[in-house]
Coordinates of C-alpha atoms in Angstrom, one line a residue:
M12 CA 107.5 96.7 141.5
T13 CA 104.3 98.6 141.2
A14 CA 103.4 102.2 140.9
S15 CA 99.9 103.3 141.7
V16 CA 98.0 106.1 140.0
E17 CA 94.8 107.0 141.9
T18 CA 92.0 108.0 139.6
M19 CA 89.5 110.8 140.1
S20 CA 85.9 110.3 141.2
S21 CA 84.8 110.3 137.6
S22 CA 86.7 107.1 136.9
P23 CA 85.0 103.8 137.0
T24 CA 88.1 102.0 138.4
T25 CA 91.5 102.4 139.9
V26 CA 94.5 101.4 137.7
K27 CA 98.0 100.6 138.8
A28 CA 101.1 100.4 136.7
L29 CA 103.1 97.3 137.2
T30 CA 106.6 96.3 136.0
S31 CA 107.6 92.6 136.3
A32 CA 111.1 91.3 137.2
K33 CA 111.8 90.9 133.5
G34 CA 110.6 94.4 132.6
V35 CA 107.2 93.5 131.3
E36 CA 104.9 96.5 131.8
A37 CA 101.2 96.2 132.4
W38 CA 98.2 98.2 133.7
H39 CA 96.5 96.3 136.5
V40 CA 93.1 96.6 138.1
E41 CA 92.7 94.2 141.1
S42 CA 89.1 93.2 141.8
D43 CA 87.8 90.3 143.8
V44 CA 84.2 90.8 142.9
V45 CA 84.2 87.7 140.8
P46 CA 86.9 84.9 140.6
L47 CA 87.9 85.9 137.0
I48 CA 90.9 87.3 135.3
A49 CA 90.7 89.2 132.0
V50 CA 93.7 90.1 130.0
S51 CA 94.0 92.3 126.9
F52 CA 97.2 92.8 124.9
I53 CA 98.2 94.7 121.8
F54 CA 101.4 94.3 119.8
E55 CA 102.5 97.1 117.6
G56 CA 102.4 96.0 113.9
G57 CA 99.5 94.7 111.8
S58 CA 98.1 94.5 108.3
A59 CA 99.9 97.6 107.2
H60 CA 103.1 95.5 107.4
D61 CA 101.7 92.8 105.1
P62 CA 103.8 92.1 102.0
A63 CA 102.6 94.5 99.3
D64 CA 101.6 91.6 97.1
K65 CA 100.1 89.5 99.8
P66 CA 97.6 91.4 101.9
G67 CA 95.9 89.3 104.5
V68 CA 99.0 87.8 106.2
A69 CA 98.5 89.5 109.6
Q70 CA 94.9 88.5 109.8
M71 CA 95.6 84.9 108.8
L72 CA 98.4 84.9 111.5
A73 CA 95.9 86.0 114.1
R74 CA 93.5 83.3 113.1
L75 CA 96.2 80.6 113.4
L76 CA 97.8 81.5 116.7
D77 CA 95.3 79.3 118.6
E78 CA 95.2 76.5 116.0
G79 CA 97.9 74.5 117.7
A80 CA 101.0 75.4 119.7
G81 CA 103.8 73.6 121.4
E82 CA 103.0 69.9 121.8
Y83 CA 99.3 70.4 121.1
D84 CA 97.8 70.3 117.6
S85 CA 94.7 72.3 116.9
D86 CA 92.2 69.9 118.3
A87 CA 94.3 69.2 121.4
F88 CA 94.8 72.9 122.0
Q89 CA 91.1 73.7 121.7
E90 CA 90.3 70.8 124.0
R91 CA 92.5 72.2 126.7
L92 CA 90.9 75.6 126.4
A93 CA 87.4 74.1 126.6
A94 CA 88.2 71.7 129.5
H95 CA 89.1 74.7 131.7
A96 CA 86.5 77.2 130.3
I97 CA 89.3 79.4 129.1
E98 CA 88.5 82.0 126.4
L99 CA 91.3 83.0 124.2
S100 CA 91.1 85.0 120.9
F101 CA 93.3 87.0 118.6
N102 CA 92.7 89.8 116.1
A103 CA 94.6 92.0 113.7
G104 CA 94.0 95.4 112.3
N105 CA 96.0 97.9 110.3
D106 CA 98.4 98.9 113.0
A107 CA 98.3 96.1 115.6
L108 CA 97.8 92.5 116.4
G109 CA 96.0 91.9 119.7
G110 CA 94.1 89.4 121.7
S111 CA 92.3 88.7 124.9
L112 CA 92.2 86.0 127.6
K113 CA 89.6 85.3 130.2
T114 CA 89.8 82.6 132.8
L115 CA 88.7 81.5 136.2
V116 CA 91.3 82.2 138.9
K117 CA 91.7 78.5 139.7
H118 CA 92.8 77.9 136.1
A119 CA 95.1 80.9 135.8
D120 CA 98.3 78.9 135.5
E121 CA 96.9 76.8 132.7
A122 CA 95.4 79.8 130.9
F123 CA 98.6 81.8 131.0
E124 CA 100.6 78.8 129.8
L125 CA 98.3 78.3 126.8
L126 CA 98.6 81.9 126.0
R127 CA 102.4 81.6 126.3
L128 CA 102.4 78.7 123.9
A129 CA 100.1 80.5 121.4
L130 CA 102.4 83.5 121.3
A131 CA 105.8 81.9 121.5
E132 CA 105.4 78.5 120.0
P133 CA 102.6 78.5 117.4
R134 CA 102.8 75.3 115.2
F135 CA 101.5 76.6 111.9
D136 CA 100.6 73.0 110.9
Q137 CA 99.9 72.8 107.2
D138 CA 96.4 71.2 107.7
A139 CA 95.5 74.1 110.0
I140 CA 96.8 76.7 107.5
E141 CA 94.8 75.1 104.7
R142 CA 91.7 75.0 106.8
V143 CA 91.9 78.6 107.8
R144 CA 92.9 79.6 104.2
A145 CA 89.8 77.8 102.8
Q146 CA 87.5 79.5 105.4
T147 CA 89.0 82.9 104.7
I148 CA 88.7 82.6 100.9
A149 CA 85.1 81.3 101.2
G150 CA 84.2 84.4 103.3
L151 CA 85.9 86.7 100.8
K152 CA 84.1 85.2 97.9
Y153 CA 80.8 85.4 99.7
Q154 CA 81.3 89.1 100.3
Q155 CA 82.4 89.9 96.7
N156 CA 78.9 90.9 95.6
D157 CA 77.9 92.7 98.8
P158 CA 77.4 96.4 98.0
G159 CA 78.6 97.5 101.4
V160 CA 81.8 95.5 101.2
M161 CA 82.4 96.6 97.6
A162 CA 81.9 100.3 98.5
T163 CA 84.1 100.1 101.5
R164 CA 86.9 98.3 99.7
R165 CA 86.9 100.7 96.8
F166 CA 86.8 103.7 99.2
F167 CA 90.1 102.5 100.8
E168 CA 91.7 101.5 97.5
E169 CA 91.1 105.0 96.1
G170 CA 91.3 107.1 99.3
F171 CA 94.6 105.6 100.3
A172 CA 95.9 104.6 96.9
G173 CA 99.6 103.5 97.0
H174 CA 99.6 103.3 100.8
P175 CA 99.4 100.2 103.0
Y176 CA 96.1 101.5 104.4
G177 CA 94.6 101.2 100.9
R178 CA 95.1 97.4 100.8
P179 CA 92.3 95.1 102.1
T180 CA 93.3 93.9 105.6
S181 CA 91.6 90.5 105.0
G182 CA 93.3 90.1 101.6
T183 CA 91.8 88.9 98.4
P184 CA 91.0 85.3 97.3
E185 CA 94.1 85.5 95.2
S186 CA 96.4 86.9 97.8
V187 CA 95.2 84.6 100.6
A188 CA 95.7 81.6 98.2
A189 CA 99.4 82.7 97.8
I190 CA 100.3 83.1 101.5
T191 CA 102.9 80.5 102.6
R192 CA 103.9 79.1 105.9
D193 CA 107.1 81.1 105.6
D194 CA 105.1 84.3 105.2
L195 CA 103.3 83.5 108.5
I196 CA 106.5 82.7 110.3
A197 CA 108.1 85.9 109.1
M198 CA 105.2 88.0 110.2
H199 CA 105.1 86.3 113.6
R200 CA 108.8 87.0 114.2
S201 CA 108.4 90.6 113.2
I202 CA 105.4 91.4 115.4
I203 CA 105.3 89.1 118.4
A204 CA 108.1 90.5 120.5
R205 CA 108.7 91.9 124.0
G206 CA 108.9 95.6 124.2
R207 CA 106.3 95.9 121.5
V208 CA 103.3 94.9 123.6
K209 CA 100.8 96.8 125.8
V210 CA 99.1 94.6 128.4
A211 CA 96.1 95.2 130.7
V212 CA 94.9 92.8 133.4
V213 CA 91.7 93.0 135.4
G214 CA 90.5 90.6 138.0
A215 CA 91.1 88.7 141.2
I216 CA 94.9 88.5 141.1
G217 CA 97.5 90.4 143.1
G218 CA 100.4 92.2 141.7
D219 CA 103.1 89.7 142.8
N220 CA 101.4 86.7 141.3
L221 CA 100.6 88.6 138.1
S222 CA 104.2 89.7 137.7
V223 CA 105.3 86.0 137.7
L224 CA 102.7 85.1 135.1
L225 CA 103.5 88.1 132.9
D226 CA 107.2 87.1 132.9
K227 CA 106.3 83.6 131.8
V228 CA 104.1 84.8 128.9
F229 CA 105.7 88.0 127.6
G230 CA 109.1 88.0 129.3
S231 CA 110.1 84.9 127.3
L232 CA 109.4 86.5 123.9
P233 CA 112.3 87.7 121.7
E234 CA 113.4 91.3 121.8
A235 CA 111.7 93.5 119.3
K236 CA 113.4 94.5 116.1
P237 CA 112.5 97.7 114.2
L238 CA 109.3 97.4 112.0
G239 CA 109.1 98.9 108.6
I240 CA 108.0 102.6 108.7
I241 CA 104.5 103.3 107.6
E242 CA 104.6 106.8 106.1
P243 CA 102.0 109.4 107.1
A244 CA 99.0 109.6 104.8
S245 CA 95.9 111.6 104.4
L246 CA 92.6 110.8 102.6
Q247 CA 92.9 111.4 98.9
K248 CA 90.4 112.5 96.3
L249 CA 88.4 114.9 98.4
G250 CA 85.7 116.4 96.2
S251 CA 85.4 113.4 94.0
R252 CA 82.6 110.8 93.7
I253 CA 83.2 107.2 92.4
V254 CA 80.4 104.9 91.3
V255 CA 80.8 101.1 91.6
D256 CA 78.2 99.9 89.1
L257 CA 75.8 97.4 90.6
D258 CA 72.3 96.6 89.4
V259 CA 70.5 97.2 92.7
P260 CA 67.6 99.4 93.5
Q261 CA 69.3 101.0 96.5
S262 CA 72.8 102.5 96.5
V263 CA 75.2 102.0 99.4
I264 CA 77.3 105.1 100.2
R265 CA 80.6 105.6 101.9
F266 CA 82.0 109.1 102.4
G267 CA 85.0 110.6 104.2
M268 CA 86.8 113.8 104.9
N269 CA 89.7 114.9 107.1
G270 CA 90.1 113.5 110.6
I271 CA 92.0 114.0 113.9
T272 CA 93.9 111.2 115.6
W273 CA 93.1 110.1 119.2
R274 CA 96.6 111.3 120.2
D275 CA 95.9 114.8 118.9
P276 CA 95.0 117.4 121.6
G277 CA 92.0 118.4 119.4
F278 CA 90.5 114.9 119.4
I279 CA 88.0 115.4 122.2
P280 CA 86.3 118.4 120.6
A281 CA 86.3 116.5 117.3
Y282 CA 84.7 113.6 119.2
V283 CA 81.9 115.8 120.5
L284 CA 81.5 117.3 117.1
N285 CA 81.2 113.9 115.5
H286 CA 78.5 112.9 118.1
I287 CA 76.5 115.9 117.1
L288 CA 76.9 115.3 113.3
G289 CA 76.5 111.6 112.9
G290 CA 77.8 109.6 115.9
G291 CA 74.8 110.1 118.2
A292 CA 72.5 107.5 116.8
F293 CA 69.0 108.7 117.1
T294 CA 69.9 112.3 118.2
S295 CA 72.5 113.2 115.6
R296 CA 71.8 115.8 113.0
L297 CA 72.3 113.4 110.1
F298 CA 69.8 110.9 111.6
Q299 CA 67.2 113.7 112.1
E300 CA 67.7 115.4 108.7
V301 CA 68.4 112.3 106.5
R302 CA 66.1 109.8 108.0
E303 CA 63.5 111.4 110.3
K304 CA 62.6 114.5 108.3
R305 CA 63.1 113.2 104.7
G306 CA 62.9 109.4 104.9
L307 CA 66.0 109.2 102.7
A308 CA 67.6 106.3 104.6
Y309 CA 67.1 103.8 107.3
S310 CA 70.5 104.4 108.8
V311 CA 73.2 107.1 108.5
G312 CA 76.2 107.9 110.7
T313 CA 79.7 109.0 111.0
S314 CA 82.7 108.0 113.1
L315 CA 86.3 109.2 113.7
V316 CA 89.0 106.8 112.4
S317 CA 92.4 107.0 114.0
Y318 CA 95.3 105.0 112.6
R319 CA 99.0 105.3 113.5
S320 CA 99.8 107.1 110.3
A321 CA 96.5 108.6 109.2
S322 CA 93.1 109.7 110.4
M323 CA 89.7 110.5 108.8
T324 CA 86.1 111.1 109.5
W325 CA 84.1 108.2 107.9
G326 CA 80.4 108.0 107.1
Y327 CA 77.9 105.7 105.7
T328 CA 74.3 105.5 104.5
A329 CA 72.2 103.8 101.8
T330 CA 69.2 105.2 99.8
K331 CA 67.2 104.7 96.6
N332 CA 69.3 105.3 93.5
E333 CA 67.2 108.4 92.5
R334 CA 67.7 110.0 95.9
V335 CA 71.5 109.6 96.3
V336 CA 72.3 113.2 95.3
E337 CA 69.7 114.6 97.6
A338 CA 71.1 112.6 100.5
L339 CA 74.6 113.7 99.9
D340 CA 73.5 117.3 99.6
V341 CA 71.8 117.1 103.0
I342 CA 74.9 115.6 104.5
A343 CA 77.1 118.4 103.0
D344 CA 74.6 121.1 104.2
E345 CA 74.8 119.9 107.8
M346 CA 78.6 119.9 107.7
A347 CA 78.5 123.4 106.4
K348 CA 76.1 124.6 109.0
L349 CA 78.2 123.2 111.8
T350 CA 81.3 124.9 110.3
S351 CA 79.6 128.3 109.9
E352 CA 77.2 128.4 112.8
G353 CA 78.2 125.6 115.2
P354 CA 75.7 123.7 117.3
S355 CA 73.2 125.4 119.6
D356 CA 74.3 125.7 123.2
E357 CA 71.6 123.2 124.2
E358 CA 72.7 120.8 121.5
L359 CA 76.3 121.0 122.6
Q360 CA 75.4 120.5 126.3
K361 CA 73.2 117.5 125.5
A362 CA 76.0 115.9 123.5
K363 CA 78.5 116.4 126.4
D364 CA 76.0 115.1 129.0
Y365 CA 75.5 112.0 127.0
L366 CA 79.1 111.3 126.3
I367 CA 80.0 111.8 130.0
G368 CA 77.1 109.9 131.4
S369 CA 77.5 106.9 129.1
Y370 CA 81.2 106.5 129.5
A371 CA 81.0 104.2 132.5
L372 CA 78.8 101.8 130.5
G373 CA 82.0 100.7 128.7
F374 CA 83.4 99.4 132.0
D375 CA 80.7 97.0 133.1
T376 CA 82.8 93.9 132.6
S377 CA 86.4 92.9 133.3
T378 CA 86.9 92.2 129.6
K379 CA 85.7 95.7 128.6
I380 CA 87.9 97.4 131.2
A381 CA 91.0 95.4 130.1
H382 CA 90.4 96.1 126.4
T383 CA 89.9 99.8 127.0
L384 CA 93.0 100.1 129.2
A385 CA 95.1 98.2 126.6
Q386 CA 93.9 100.5 123.8
I387 CA 94.6 103.7 125.9
A388 CA 98.1 102.3 126.6
F389 CA 98.6 101.5 122.9
E390 CA 97.6 105.1 122.0
G391 CA 100.0 106.5 124.6
L392 CA 97.3 108.6 126.3
G393 CA 98.5 108.0 129.9
I394 CA 97.4 105.8 132.7
D395 CA 95.2 108.6 134.1
Y396 CA 93.2 109.1 130.9
I397 CA 90.1 107.4 132.2
A398 CA 90.1 109.8 135.1
R399 CA 90.7 112.8 132.9
R400 CA 88.5 111.9 130.0
N401 CA 85.1 113.2 131.3
G402 CA 86.7 116.4 132.4
L403 CA 88.1 116.9 128.9
V404 CA 84.6 116.3 127.4
G405 CA 83.0 118.7 129.8
A406 CA 85.4 121.5 129.0
V407 CA 84.6 121.5 125.3
T408 CA 83.4 125.0 124.2
Q409 CA 81.7 126.4 121.2
S410 CA 85.0 127.8 119.9
D411 CA 86.6 124.3 120.3
I412 CA 83.8 122.9 118.2
R413 CA 84.3 125.5 115.5
A414 CA 88.0 124.8 115.4
A415 CA 87.4 121.1 115.0
A416 CA 84.8 121.7 112.3
E417 CA 87.3 123.8 110.4
R418 CA 90.0 121.1 110.6
I419 CA 87.6 118.2 109.7
F420 CA 85.2 119.7 107.2
G421 CA 87.4 122.4 105.8
D422 CA 86.0 123.6 102.5
G423 CA 83.3 120.9 102.6
R424 CA 84.8 118.5 100.1
M425 CA 84.2 114.8 100.7
F426 CA 85.5 111.7 99.0
T427 CA 82.5 109.6 98.2
V428 CA 82.0 106.0 96.8
I429 CA 78.6 104.8 95.8
A430 CA 77.8 101.2 95.0
G431 CA 74.7 101.0 92.9
R432 CA 73.2 102.9 90.0
P433 CA 72.6 106.4 91.3
T434 CA 70.9 108.9 89.0
G435 CA 72.5 112.3 88.5
V436 CA 75.9 111.6 90.0

C-alpha cells in the first residue's frame, strides 16, 4: 500500500511513503522525465561497531560487497554491471553502511537482482579480500605523511578518546592487515538486515512494480538483531592545543567546539549561524577576516558534524607556522563577536536567502534526490522535511542565532590540533 504526503510549493519534488507486501518501507518519487531509476539505502550500523582492536572492518565490508556475490566472482559480477550500464556502490561511515544503485528502466530486474545478491549473498572470496586489503593498506601508508590526514586523525583520537568515534574509520595498516574473513561475515550479519534500512527510490517506476522489487531485495534479508549501544559522547579537551610535529613551512589546523545534531530542534538556527561563521565559502566571516583582510590562509571554513551519539562544529585552515596563533585568535574573535553581538540584520537575511535559494540545487538529479531522501529518513526528520525546511530557515531570528551561538561557542574554548611547527603555540 502507499500513503502520499503532498509537499508544499517550496519543495522540489513530491514524495510518497510506500510499504511493500513484506513490510519494506521506502520513500518514492515517481518521475518519467528520463527512463532511469535511482535507489539510495542506508543501514543502521557502521564503523563505530568495528571491533575495538580492528578498526576498518565496516569500510572494508563496504568495499567488498560488489566484489563477487552469489554465483558470480568479482570479475563476473562487474561484467554483469557493465554490460547493462548499472551503477552500484557502497560506503560506510561511523553510524551507517549505505549504498546507491542507478539503472535504466529496461534493466531494472537485472539491477535489483545484482543488488540483492550483493546484500544477501556476498562471496568474500579470499583473493578479493586480499586485493582490497592491499589497496586499503597502500592508501593508508600513502596518507601517513599527509599533514591534513595526520591532523584530522589526531583530532579524533584525542577529541573522542576512549570512544568508537575516536578510532580511524578506515583503520590503520596494522588493523586492516589483521581483519579476517570471519570479521567481515560477522559485520555483514550484524548490519545488513531488514528493519534496519531506510530506502529511497526516484525514477520511472510505479509503486506496484517497485514494491515487488523491494521485497526481492530487502524483504529477503534476515531480521535485525540489536546492535551494540554506542554511548553518547561530547568533544573532549576544549581549550587545549596539540601540536603534531612536522617539518613543514605551513601548519595545517583542525579545530572544533560543541555542536547540535540534525535531529535537535535547534539545528536549523545553528546551520544558519555556521553559514555566517565559516560555512558560506566566499561570504563567511572567517573567509573575509582570515583570508581576504589578512591573507593568513588560502582556505578556511567550518561545518556542523552530526553523529548518532555525538555532535560538534568542526573547522579547518592552514597557514604559515609563524602566523598560526594570529589565525586562531582571529577565528576565536569572530566566534566571540557572534556570541555577544550576533550578525547584522542584513548579514542574517543574506544567509537565509542563500540557504533557501540554493536548496533546490541539491535536487537536480535523481541520484541526489534519492540520497537526500534516504538521509532524511535515516535521521528521522519526517517525509515532509523537504517541504518544511525552507520555512524553518526563513523563520530563524536574531534571538535564535544568539541561542545557537551560546550552545556552540559557549565560553569560546576550542580543541585545536596543529600539524606543523607553529611558533608561539
